Every structure is written in C-alpha cells, then in structure tokens.
Coordinates of C-alpha atoms in Angstrom, one line a residue:
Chain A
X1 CA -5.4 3.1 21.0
X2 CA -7.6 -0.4 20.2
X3 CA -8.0 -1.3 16.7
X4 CA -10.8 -1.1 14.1
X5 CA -11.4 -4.3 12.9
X6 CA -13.2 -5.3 10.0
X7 CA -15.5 -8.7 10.6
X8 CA -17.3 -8.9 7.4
X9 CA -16.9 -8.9 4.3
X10 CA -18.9 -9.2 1.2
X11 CA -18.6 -8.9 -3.2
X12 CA -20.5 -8.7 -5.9
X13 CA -19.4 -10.2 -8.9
X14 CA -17.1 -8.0 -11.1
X15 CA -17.9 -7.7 -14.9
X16 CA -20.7 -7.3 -16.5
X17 CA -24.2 -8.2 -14.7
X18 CA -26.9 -6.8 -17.3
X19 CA -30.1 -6.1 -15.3
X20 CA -28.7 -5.9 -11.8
X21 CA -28.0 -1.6 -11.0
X22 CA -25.2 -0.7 -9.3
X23 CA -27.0 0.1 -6.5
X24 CA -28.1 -3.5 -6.3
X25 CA -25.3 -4.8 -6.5
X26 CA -23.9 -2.9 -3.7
X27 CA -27.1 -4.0 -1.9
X28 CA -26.0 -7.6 -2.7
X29 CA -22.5 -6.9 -1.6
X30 CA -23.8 -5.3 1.9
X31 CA -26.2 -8.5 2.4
X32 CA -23.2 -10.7 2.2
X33 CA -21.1 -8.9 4.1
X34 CA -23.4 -8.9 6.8
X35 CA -24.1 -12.4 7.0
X36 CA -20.5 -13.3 6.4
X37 CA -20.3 -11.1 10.0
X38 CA -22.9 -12.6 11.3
X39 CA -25.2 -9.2 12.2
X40 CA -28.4 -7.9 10.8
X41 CA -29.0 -4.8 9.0
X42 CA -30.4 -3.4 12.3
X43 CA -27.5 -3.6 14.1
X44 CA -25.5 -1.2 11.6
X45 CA -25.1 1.9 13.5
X46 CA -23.4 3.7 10.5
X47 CA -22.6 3.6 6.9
X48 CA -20.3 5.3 4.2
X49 CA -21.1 4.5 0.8
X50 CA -18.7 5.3 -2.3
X51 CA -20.3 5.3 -6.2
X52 CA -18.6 7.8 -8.9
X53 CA -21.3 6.8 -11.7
X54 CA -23.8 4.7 -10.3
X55 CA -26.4 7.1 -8.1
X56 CA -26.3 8.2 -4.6
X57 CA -25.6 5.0 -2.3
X58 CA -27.7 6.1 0.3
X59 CA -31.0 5.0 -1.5
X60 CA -30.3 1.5 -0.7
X61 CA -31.9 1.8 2.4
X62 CA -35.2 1.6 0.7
X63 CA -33.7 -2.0 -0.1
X64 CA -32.2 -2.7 3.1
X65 CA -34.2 -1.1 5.8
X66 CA -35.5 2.1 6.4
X67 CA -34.0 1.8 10.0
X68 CA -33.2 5.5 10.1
X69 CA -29.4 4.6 10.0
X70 CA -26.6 7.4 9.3
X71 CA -25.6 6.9 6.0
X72 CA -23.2 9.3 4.2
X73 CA -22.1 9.4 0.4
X74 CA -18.7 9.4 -0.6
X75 CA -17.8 10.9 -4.0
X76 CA -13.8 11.0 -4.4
X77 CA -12.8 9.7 -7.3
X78 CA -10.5 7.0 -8.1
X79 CA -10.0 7.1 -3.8
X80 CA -13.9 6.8 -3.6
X81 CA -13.7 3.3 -1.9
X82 CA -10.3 4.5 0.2
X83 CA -12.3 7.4 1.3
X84 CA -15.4 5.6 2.3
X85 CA -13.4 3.2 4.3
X86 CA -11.3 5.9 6.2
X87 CA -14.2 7.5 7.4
X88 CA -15.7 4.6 8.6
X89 CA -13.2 3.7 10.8
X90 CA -13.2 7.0 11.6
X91 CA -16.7 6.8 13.0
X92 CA -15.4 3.7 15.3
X93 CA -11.8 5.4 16.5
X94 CA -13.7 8.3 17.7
X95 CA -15.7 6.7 20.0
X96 CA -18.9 7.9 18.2
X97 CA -19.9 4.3 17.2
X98 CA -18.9 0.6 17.6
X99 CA -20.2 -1.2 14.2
X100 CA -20.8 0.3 10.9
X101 CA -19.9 -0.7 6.9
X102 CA -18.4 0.8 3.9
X103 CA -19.7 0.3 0.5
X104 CA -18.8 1.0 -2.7
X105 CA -20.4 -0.2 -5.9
X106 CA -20.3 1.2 -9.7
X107 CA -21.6 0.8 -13.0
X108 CA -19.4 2.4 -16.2
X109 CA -21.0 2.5 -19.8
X110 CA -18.9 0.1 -22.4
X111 CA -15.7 1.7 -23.5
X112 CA -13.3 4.3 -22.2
X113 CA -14.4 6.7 -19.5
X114 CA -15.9 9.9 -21.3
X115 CA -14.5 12.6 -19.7
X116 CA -15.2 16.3 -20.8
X117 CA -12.8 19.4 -20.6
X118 CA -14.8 21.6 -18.7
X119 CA -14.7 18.8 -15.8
X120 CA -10.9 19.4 -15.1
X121 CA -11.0 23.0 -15.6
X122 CA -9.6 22.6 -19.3
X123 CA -10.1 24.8 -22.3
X124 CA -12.5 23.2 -25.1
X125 CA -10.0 23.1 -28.1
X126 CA -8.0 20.3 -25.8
X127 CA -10.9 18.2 -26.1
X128 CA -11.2 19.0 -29.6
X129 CA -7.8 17.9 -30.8
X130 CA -8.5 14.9 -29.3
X131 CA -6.3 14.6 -26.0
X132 CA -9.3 13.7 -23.5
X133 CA -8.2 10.1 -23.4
X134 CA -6.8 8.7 -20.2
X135 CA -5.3 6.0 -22.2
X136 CA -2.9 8.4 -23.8
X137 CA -1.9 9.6 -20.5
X138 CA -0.8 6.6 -18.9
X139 CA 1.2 5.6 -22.2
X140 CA 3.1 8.6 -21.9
X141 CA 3.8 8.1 -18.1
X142 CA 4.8 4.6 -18.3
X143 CA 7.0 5.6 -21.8
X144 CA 9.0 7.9 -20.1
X145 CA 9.1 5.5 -16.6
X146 CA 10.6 3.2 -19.2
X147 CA 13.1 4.7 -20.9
X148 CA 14.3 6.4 -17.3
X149 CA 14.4 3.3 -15.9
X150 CA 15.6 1.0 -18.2
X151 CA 12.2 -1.7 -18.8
X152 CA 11.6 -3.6 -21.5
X153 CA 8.2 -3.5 -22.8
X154 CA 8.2 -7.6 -22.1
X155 CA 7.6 -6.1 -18.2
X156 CA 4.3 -4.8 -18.9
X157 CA 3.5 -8.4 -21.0
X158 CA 4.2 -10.4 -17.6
X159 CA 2.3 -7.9 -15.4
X160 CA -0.9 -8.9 -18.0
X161 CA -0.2 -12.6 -17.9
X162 CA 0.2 -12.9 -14.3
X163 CA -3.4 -10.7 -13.9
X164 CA -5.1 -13.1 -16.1
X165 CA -3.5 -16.1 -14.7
X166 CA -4.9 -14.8 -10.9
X167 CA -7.8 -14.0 -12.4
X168 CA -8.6 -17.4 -13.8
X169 CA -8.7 -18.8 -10.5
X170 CA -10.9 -15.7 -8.9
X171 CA -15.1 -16.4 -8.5
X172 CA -15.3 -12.6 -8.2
X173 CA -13.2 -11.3 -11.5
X174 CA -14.4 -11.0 -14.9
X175 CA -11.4 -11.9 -17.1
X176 CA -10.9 -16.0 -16.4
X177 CA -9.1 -17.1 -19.1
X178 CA -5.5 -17.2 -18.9
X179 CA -3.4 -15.3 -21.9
X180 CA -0.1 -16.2 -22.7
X181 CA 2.3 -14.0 -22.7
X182 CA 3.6 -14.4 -26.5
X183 CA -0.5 -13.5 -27.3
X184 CA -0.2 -10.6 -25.0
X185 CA 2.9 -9.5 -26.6
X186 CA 1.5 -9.6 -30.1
X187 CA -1.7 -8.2 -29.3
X188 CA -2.6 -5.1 -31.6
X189 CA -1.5 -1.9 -30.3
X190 CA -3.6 0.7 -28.5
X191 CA -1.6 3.4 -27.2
X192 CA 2.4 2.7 -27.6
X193 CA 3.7 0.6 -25.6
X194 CA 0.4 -0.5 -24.2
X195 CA -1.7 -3.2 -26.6
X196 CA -5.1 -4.0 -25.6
X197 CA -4.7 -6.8 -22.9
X198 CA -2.1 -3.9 -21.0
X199 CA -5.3 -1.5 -19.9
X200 CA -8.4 -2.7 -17.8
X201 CA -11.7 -1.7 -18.7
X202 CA -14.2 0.3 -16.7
X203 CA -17.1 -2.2 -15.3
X204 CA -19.4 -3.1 -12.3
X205 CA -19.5 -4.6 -9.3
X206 CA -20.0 -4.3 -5.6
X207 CA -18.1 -4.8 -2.3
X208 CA -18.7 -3.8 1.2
X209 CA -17.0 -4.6 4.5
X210 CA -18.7 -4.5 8.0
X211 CA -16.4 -2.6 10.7
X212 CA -16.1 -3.1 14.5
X213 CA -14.8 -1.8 17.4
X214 CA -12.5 -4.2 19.3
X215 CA -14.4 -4.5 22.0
X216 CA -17.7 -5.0 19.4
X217 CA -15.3 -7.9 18.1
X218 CA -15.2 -9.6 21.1
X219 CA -18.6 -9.2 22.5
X220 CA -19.9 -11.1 18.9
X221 CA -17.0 -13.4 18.9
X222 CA -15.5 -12.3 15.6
X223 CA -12.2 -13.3 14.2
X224 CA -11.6 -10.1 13.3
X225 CA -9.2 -8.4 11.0
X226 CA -7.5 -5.4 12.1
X227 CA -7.1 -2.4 10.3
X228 CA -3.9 -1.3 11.5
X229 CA -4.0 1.9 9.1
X230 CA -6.0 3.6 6.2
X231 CA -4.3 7.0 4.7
X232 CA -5.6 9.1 1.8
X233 CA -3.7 11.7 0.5
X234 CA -3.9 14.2 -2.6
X235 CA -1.2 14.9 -5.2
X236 CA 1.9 17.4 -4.1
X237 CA 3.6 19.9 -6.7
X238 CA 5.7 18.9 -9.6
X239 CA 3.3 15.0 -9.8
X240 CA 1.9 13.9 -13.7
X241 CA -1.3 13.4 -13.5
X242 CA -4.2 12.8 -16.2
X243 CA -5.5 15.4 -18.7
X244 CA -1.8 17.8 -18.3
X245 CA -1.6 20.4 -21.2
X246 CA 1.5 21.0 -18.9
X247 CA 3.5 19.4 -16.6
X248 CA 6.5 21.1 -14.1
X249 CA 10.1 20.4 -15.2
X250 CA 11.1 20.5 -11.9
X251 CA 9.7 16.4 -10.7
X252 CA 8.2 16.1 -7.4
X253 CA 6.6 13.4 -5.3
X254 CA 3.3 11.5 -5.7
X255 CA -0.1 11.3 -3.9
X256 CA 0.6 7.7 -3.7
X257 CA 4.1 8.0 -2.3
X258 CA 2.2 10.1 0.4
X259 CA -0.7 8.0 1.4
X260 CA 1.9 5.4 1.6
X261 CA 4.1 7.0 3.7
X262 CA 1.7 8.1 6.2
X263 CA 0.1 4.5 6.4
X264 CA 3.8 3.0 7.4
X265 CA 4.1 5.4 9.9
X266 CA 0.5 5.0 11.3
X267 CA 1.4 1.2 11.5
X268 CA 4.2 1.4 12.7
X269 CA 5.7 -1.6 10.2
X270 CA 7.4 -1.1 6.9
X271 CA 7.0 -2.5 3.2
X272 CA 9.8 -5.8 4.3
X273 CA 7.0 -6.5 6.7
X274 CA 4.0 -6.3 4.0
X275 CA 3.4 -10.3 3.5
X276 CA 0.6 -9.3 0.0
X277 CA -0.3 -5.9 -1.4
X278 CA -3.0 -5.4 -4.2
X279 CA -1.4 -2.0 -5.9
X280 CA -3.1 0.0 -8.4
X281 CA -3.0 -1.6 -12.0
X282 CA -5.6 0.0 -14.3
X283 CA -2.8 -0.4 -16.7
X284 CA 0.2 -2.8 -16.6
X285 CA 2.6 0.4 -16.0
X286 CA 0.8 1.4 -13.1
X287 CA 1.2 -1.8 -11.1
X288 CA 5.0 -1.5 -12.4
X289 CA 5.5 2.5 -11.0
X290 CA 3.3 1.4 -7.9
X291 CA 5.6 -1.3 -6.4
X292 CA 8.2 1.1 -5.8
X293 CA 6.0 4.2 -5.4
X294 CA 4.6 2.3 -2.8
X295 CA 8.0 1.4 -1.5
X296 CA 8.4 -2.4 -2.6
X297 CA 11.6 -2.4 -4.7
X298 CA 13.6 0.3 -6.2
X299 CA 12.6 2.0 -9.6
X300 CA 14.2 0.0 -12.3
X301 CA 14.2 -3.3 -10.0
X302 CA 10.7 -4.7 -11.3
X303 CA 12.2 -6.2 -14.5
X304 CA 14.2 -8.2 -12.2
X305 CA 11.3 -8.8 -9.6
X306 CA 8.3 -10.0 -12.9
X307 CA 11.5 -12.2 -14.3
X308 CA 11.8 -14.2 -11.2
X309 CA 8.0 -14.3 -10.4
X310 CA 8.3 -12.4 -6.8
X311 CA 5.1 -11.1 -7.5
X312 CA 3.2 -14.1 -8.6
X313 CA 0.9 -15.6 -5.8
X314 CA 3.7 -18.4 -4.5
X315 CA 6.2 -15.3 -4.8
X316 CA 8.2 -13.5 -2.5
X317 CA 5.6 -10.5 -2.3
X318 CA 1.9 -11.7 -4.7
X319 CA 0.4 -8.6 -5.9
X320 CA -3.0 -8.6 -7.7
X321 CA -3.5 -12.0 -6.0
X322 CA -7.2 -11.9 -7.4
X323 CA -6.2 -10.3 -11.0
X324 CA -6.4 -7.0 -10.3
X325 CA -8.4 -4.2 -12.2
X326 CA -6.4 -6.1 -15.6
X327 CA -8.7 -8.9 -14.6
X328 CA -11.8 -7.7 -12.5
X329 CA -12.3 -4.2 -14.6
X330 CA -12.3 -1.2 -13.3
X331 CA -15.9 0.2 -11.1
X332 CA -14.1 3.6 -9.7
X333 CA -16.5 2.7 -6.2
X334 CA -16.3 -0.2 -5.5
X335 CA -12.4 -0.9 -6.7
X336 CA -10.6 0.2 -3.5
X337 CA -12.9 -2.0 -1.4
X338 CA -12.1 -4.8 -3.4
X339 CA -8.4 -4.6 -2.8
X340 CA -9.4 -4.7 0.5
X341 CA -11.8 -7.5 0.3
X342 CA -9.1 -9.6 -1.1
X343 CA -7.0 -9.1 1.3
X344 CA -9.5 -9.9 4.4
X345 CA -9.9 -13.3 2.0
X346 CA -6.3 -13.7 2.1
X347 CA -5.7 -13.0 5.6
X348 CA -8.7 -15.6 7.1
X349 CA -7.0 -18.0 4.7
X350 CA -10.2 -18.5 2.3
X351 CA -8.6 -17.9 -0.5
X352 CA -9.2 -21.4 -2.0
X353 CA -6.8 -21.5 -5.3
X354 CA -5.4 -18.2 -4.9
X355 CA -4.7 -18.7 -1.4
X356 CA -1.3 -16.6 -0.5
X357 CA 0.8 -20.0 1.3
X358 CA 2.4 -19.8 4.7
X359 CA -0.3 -17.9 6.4
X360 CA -0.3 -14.6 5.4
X361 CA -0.2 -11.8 8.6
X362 CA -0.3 -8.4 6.8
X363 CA -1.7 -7.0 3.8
X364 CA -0.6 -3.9 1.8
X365 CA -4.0 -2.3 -0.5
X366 CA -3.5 1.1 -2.6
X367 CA -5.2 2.8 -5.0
X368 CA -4.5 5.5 -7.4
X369 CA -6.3 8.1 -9.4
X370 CA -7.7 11.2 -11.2
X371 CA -7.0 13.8 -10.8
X372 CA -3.9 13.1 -8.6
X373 CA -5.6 10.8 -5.7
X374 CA -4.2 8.3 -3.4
X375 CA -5.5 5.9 -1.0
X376 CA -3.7 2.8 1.2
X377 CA -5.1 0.3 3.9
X378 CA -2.6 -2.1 6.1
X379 CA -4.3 -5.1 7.2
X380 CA -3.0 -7.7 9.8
X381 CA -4.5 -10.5 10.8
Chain B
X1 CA -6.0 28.4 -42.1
X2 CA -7.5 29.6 -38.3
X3 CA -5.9 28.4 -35.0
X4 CA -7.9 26.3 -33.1
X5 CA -8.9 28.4 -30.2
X6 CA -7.9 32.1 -29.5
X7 CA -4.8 33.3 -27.4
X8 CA -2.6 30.2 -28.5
X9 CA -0.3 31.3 -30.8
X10 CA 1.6 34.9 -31.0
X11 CA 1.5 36.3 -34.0
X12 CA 5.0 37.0 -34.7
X13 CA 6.1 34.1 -38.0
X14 CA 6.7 31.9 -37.0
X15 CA 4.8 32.3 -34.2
X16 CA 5.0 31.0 -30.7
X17 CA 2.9 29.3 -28.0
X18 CA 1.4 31.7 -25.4
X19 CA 1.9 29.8 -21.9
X20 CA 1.4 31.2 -18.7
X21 CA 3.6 32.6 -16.0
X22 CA 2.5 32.9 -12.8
X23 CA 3.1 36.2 -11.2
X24 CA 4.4 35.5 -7.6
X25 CA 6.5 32.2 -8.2
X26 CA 7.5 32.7 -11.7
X27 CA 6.0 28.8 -12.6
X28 CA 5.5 28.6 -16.4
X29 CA 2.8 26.8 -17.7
X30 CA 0.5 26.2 -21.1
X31 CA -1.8 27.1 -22.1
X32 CA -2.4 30.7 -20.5
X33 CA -5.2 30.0 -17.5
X34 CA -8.0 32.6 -17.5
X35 CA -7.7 35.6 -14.7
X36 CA -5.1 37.6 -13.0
X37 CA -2.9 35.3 -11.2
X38 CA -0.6 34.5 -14.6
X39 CA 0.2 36.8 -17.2
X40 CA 1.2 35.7 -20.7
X41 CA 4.6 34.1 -21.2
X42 CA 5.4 33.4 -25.0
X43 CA 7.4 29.8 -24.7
X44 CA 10.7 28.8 -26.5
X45 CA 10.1 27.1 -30.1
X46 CA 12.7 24.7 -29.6
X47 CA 12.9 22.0 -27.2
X48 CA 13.4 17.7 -26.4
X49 CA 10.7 15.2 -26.4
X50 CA 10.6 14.0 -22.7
X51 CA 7.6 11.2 -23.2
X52 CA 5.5 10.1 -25.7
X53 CA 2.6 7.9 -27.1
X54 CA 1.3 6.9 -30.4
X55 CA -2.7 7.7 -30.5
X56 CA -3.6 4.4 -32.1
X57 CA -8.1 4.5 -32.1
X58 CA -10.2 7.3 -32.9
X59 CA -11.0 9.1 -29.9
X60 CA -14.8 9.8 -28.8
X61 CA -16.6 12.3 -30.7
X62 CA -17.2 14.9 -28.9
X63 CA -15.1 16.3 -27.5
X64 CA -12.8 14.8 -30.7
X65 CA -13.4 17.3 -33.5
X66 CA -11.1 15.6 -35.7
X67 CA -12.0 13.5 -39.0
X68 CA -14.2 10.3 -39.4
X69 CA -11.4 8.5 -41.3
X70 CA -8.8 8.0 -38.9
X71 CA -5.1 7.6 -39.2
X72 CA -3.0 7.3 -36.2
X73 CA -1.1 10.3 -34.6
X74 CA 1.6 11.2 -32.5
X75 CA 1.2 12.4 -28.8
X76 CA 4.5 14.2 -27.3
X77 CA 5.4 15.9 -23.8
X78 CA 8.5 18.3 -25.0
X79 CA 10.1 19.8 -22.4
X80 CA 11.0 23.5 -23.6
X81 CA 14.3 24.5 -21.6
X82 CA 13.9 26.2 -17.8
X83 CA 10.1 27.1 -19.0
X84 CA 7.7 24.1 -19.0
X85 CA 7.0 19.9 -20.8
X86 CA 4.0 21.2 -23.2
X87 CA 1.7 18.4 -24.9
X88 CA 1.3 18.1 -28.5
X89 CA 1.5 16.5 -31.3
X90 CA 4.4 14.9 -32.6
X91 CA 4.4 16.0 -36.6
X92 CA 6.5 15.3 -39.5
X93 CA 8.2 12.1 -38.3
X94 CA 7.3 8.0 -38.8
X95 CA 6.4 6.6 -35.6
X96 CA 9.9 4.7 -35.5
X97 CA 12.3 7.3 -35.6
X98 CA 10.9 9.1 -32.3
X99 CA 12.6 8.8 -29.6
X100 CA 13.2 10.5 -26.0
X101 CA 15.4 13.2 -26.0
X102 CA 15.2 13.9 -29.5
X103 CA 15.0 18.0 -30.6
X104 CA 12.2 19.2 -31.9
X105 CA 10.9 22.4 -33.0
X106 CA 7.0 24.3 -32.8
X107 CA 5.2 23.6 -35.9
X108 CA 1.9 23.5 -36.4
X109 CA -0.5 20.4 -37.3
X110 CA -3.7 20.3 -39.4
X111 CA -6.8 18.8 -37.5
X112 CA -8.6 18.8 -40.3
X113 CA -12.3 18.7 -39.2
X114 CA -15.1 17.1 -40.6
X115 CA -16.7 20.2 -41.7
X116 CA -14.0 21.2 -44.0
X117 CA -12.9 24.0 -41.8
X118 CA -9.4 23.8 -41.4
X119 CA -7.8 24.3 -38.1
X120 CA -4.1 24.5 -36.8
X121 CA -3.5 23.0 -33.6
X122 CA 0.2 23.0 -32.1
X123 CA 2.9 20.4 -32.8
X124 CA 6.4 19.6 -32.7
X125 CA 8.8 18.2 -35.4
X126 CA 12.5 17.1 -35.4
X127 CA 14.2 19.9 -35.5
X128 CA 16.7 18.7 -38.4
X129 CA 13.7 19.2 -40.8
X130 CA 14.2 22.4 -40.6
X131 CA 18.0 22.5 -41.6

C-alpha cells in the first residue's frame, strides 16, 4: 500500500496570545502550513479539525474560504489531535481523496482544568470532598510507579530541567527560560511528589499539517514525510485512569501500551529503530511511565536513562525535543499535532538549535489522556 | 454529624463502606453505581495504602464544598484485600509517617463545610491507632 505523507506543516505559537481565539490561531496554523506545502486553500479536498474547549473548527472556513470543502470536527479528548490526524489519513488511504489537513487548536481558561462530576458519570459528593483535581491523580499514579519501581524523586527534577532546557531553544514553546535542577527540586510542593515546575499548564495554541497522497507528493514535488502509521486506542480493564473512586486490584494493560503496539506492528519497525519520540508529559511522571509504556526502556530503567542524559536532544533517544507540554502548556487540540509537528521539523532537518544530530530517519509521537485515551504516529523521513 | 451523601456507609458501628459488586463477574467496586447491574457489597474496614498524594492547594469551589481556610490533606488509594483499592482520605497521621503498604483502617473524616454543617466523608487511619 503507498504511503500518506504529510508535506506541510504549520504552528501557532504556544502560551498565552491574549486577543487571538483559538479558532484563529488554528486559522494561522492552517495558513502556514499551507504555504510551508506550497498549495492554496482551494486545493484542500478535505479537513479534520480537533478543539476540546475552543468552538467548533469548522467555522474557520468563514476565515479561509467558503470553498464548500469537507470539513469534519473531531472531539476526543486528550487523543483529539491523534484522532483528527488518523482520520485524515484515512481519507487519503481509502482512495477517497489525495490532499487534505488536520488541525487542531485550543484555548484553556488560567488554572487547572475544571472538571465536574456529572461529566465522568460520578456521584456529586466526590466533587464535594474535593477529589475532582487531575493533579491528585497523577501524583498518586506516579507515587506508586515510584515506589514499585524504585525512582528517586530527583527523576522527575531532570525530566523538568531537560523540558525547560528544550524549551529555551523552541520559537513555538512558552516556557524559555531554563531552570536548574536544584530550583526545581526546591520548588514548593503541589501534589506530593510533584512541585510546581513537575505539572504543565493548560494553554493555547495551534498546529495543522497538510496530507498527501504519494502520488499527490510527486506530482507537486514535495519532500514529503511519510506517515508510516497512526493508532488510537482506548483503555483495557484493570488501567488507572483520572477521576477513580475505585480502581481493580487485579492490574491490566494501558490504552497507551495499545496504541503503541498496534503502531509497531502497522510499521512494521520496533522502538530500537525509533531515532526521537515526543511522549506524553503533562506531568514529569508521565513522560517517565511513557518511555517504557511505550516500549523504550524497561520500567525502573529511566533513573538510569535521565542520569546519563539518553533522553536529552544529543542523547541516545531525545524526547520532548521542543520541551514538551512542561514547556509548551497543554491546549488538549492542538497538543498531539504538535508532537507531530516537531517531529516533521526534526525529520526535514529544520530544527535549528534543537536540531536532533546525525540525520534523524524516524520519529516516535504519543499522546495520552482522559478518560483512559491513547494516540501514536511513526514518522520516517 | 450526617454522611455526605446517602447509601455510603452501613449502619452497623462502626459502619462500613457500601461498594458495589457486579452481578455476573463478581468485580467489586466503590461507591455502589446506580441500576441493576451491581448490587450492594459492604467492603472490608481494614486494608494497605497502595498509593498516595498529599492535597497541597485548595481545590476549586465548586465542586469543593470544603472550608475557605485551607490546611492540606491526605489523598490515599487503599487496597481492601480480594475486594477493591478505594480513594480516600488519609486521616490521623503526619504527612511523613505515610507510607505504601502501611495498614490502615475505615474511619471517617470531617469536611467541615463553610456553612457550619458538618459532614463525614470516608477515610482511612493507621490501623495501630486503634490498638
């Protein structure tokens, strides 16, 4: 079967951009990308667009062109962006169509997510006393990750450094300032063992990627990217997920060890193959769990791996080569696509500072989320 | 003192938390899900603290029906033998002396709302403080 390959790609800045809607900014993101593909609104055949807070993507036509263009919304969660981009290609490895994008854009209120009971099925009083707070949630996961596994809470300190170190040398993230890793360390406490610099924060911003056909590839004369797989998968029995009164004694596997799984197998290449990956890291435990979830390294091996530096952009494997959520926040739409932004950077070798050396070939994106959501790309070049 | 929300607790004394046990596979779970598929399950008292955090800002308000002045609390997952891990607070301990694995035993905890009213919710404490 011939590829899907992705020949554009375009960002909106990540952060905070007071004025600009989400919508715009996805508008801004899908201007770029088409011009960084070198085809005209016009020519898009088909879009998919992914926002969880930030209005229905669809209405950017009015900004873009009312060409009459099929344009569907995606509303998945944390896997919004994965979604978005699956079905895309989709569109293309059908047959249906030859050139299309996926979008995805958001735009959180300051602070944590505001979640309410009733949205997860959950009684009132859990609200109440005070336990609809996803930063509890991943404290307790990465707590007992920790004691199982034998990591120090130092781990999570060099996870945060190296974000803000990528970060600093990112056009498209939010945090640029470097932290060291004693100020990381002594940072007040939020949510045992994570202190503030451990969590991202939700945020904005915009990304969108133009796809082809192979044969569309070659007719414009693209470099073109290929997406050798894109998997999303939902959690199995016996997972810990967000916003658990109660959770099986009897452990089980992981929507993320699933979407993983599948997107090896559809590539046919496994994780000693994967040159850079951009894994999940709302919090500095999740990029931890997410390296071997995702089949990097063992469980208990990341001390080991953050020690040496493997992970660090002249490492063995860089992950977060562009900071990460820790450094570009968290906008639940437009997130996924940004993994997989980076990685298109990385792969054409545009990278400037953050630039991955010896020529990168293939590239490893995942996301993870509520309620129990996974979603992975490969990408080789 | 008035539980905060029906069909928690029994009421034997000390009482115990209602879970849930599903009729076909036997799974236990808390708190007792609405309809006909589980039927109520009263859990163990006594179990191990299989993960915790320590609840360190005021959460939002709502859903948070606890006091304006905050002081930190305990968040457990205790893992009550061959039934189910239940959440809840950890009570009746300094912050340093939890640790995983540690038995504990159903209490209950004070949420102590704004309006005076005061309301049990369901807790854990080492299970030596009861010896």
């Amino acid at each position: 079967m011939s590829d899907v390959c992705i020949i554009g790609a375009g960002i909106h800045q990540f952060g905070r951009t007071d004025g600009v809607s989400g919508v715009d900014q996805g508008v801004a993101a899908v201007r770029s990308a088409l011009s960084n593909a070198g085809v005209e609104w016009e020519d898009i055949q088909f879009a998919y667009g992914a926002s969880d807070a930030a209005g229905n993507p669809d209405t950017m036509v009015d900004r873009l062109g009312l060409t009459g263009v099929q344009f569907i919304n995606v509303r998945n969660g944390c896997a919004a962006g994965g979604s978005a981009l699956f079905s895309a290609q989709m569109a293309i490895r059908s047959g249906e169509y030859d050139l299309g994008i996926a979008v995805g854009f958001d735009k959180h209120p300051r602070g944590a997510f505001d979640a309410k009971p009733a949205e997860y099925g959950l009684p009132e009083w859990y609200g109440e006393a005070g336990y609809m707070v996803t930063t509890q949630f991943f404290a307790a996961k990465i707590m007992r990750y920790m004691h199982l596994h034998g990591l120090s809470r130092e781990a999570l300190g060099r996870v945060a450094e190296k974000a803000f170190l990528n970060g600093a040398i990112t056009p498209h993230a939010w945090r640029r300032e470097p932290i060291d890793l004693e100020t990381i360390m002594q940072a007040p406490m939020i949510s045992d063992p994570y202190c503030k610099f451990m969590f991202c924060s939700p945020g904005e911003g915009g990304v969108a990627l133009v796809l082809a056909s192979e044969k569309k590839a070659r007719e414009l004369g693209c470099t073109p990217i290929r997406l050798k797989a894109a998997t999303m998968r939902t959690r199995p029995p016996g997972s810990f997920e967000v916003f658990a009164p109660s959770v099986d004694i009897e452990r089980g596997g992981t929507a993320t060890g699933l979407a993983s799984k599948a997107a090896f197998e559809t590539a046919g290449i496994g994780p000693e193959d994967i040159d850079l990956a951009q894994l999940q890291d709302t919090e500095c435990g999740a990029e931890i769990m997410h390296m071997a979830e995702n089949g990097f390294c063992g469980d208990g091996e990341q001390e080991k791996w953050l020690i040496e530096g493997r992970t660090r952009i002249d490492g063995s494997l860089p992950v977060n080569t562009d900071g990460g959520c820790l450094a570009c926040g968290e906008p639940i739409g437009a997130s996924g696509l940004r993994q997989v932004y980076e990685n298109v950077i990385q792969l054409r070798g545009e990278a400037g500072e953050r630039q991955v050396p010896d020529s990168p070939k293939t590239a490893y994106s995942h996301v993870y989320g509520a309620p129990g959501v996974s979603a992975v790309t490969i990408l080789e070049r | 003192m008035r539980p905060i929300a029906e069909n928690l607790f029994t009421s034997e004394d000390p009482p115990r938390l209602i879970g849930g046990r599903e009729r076909e596979t036997g799974r236990v779970v808390f708190p007792l899900p609405q309809g006909d598929r589980y039927e109520a399950y009263p859990l163990s008292r006594e179990g191990t603290l299989w993960s915790y955090t320590i609840q360190r800002f005021r959460p939002k308000s709502p859903p948070y029906a606890g006091p304006e002045t905050f002081e930190p609390w305990a968040l457990g997952y205790v893992e009550l033998p061959g039934e189910t891990i239940v959440e809840a607070r950890i009570a009746n301990v300094d912050f340093d002396n939890i640790e995983i694995g540690m038995p504990l035993q159903l209490t209950v905890a004070v949420l102590d709302r704004p309006d005076a009213d005061t309301v049990a919710i369901p807790a854990f404490e080492p299970a030596e403080n009861a010896a």
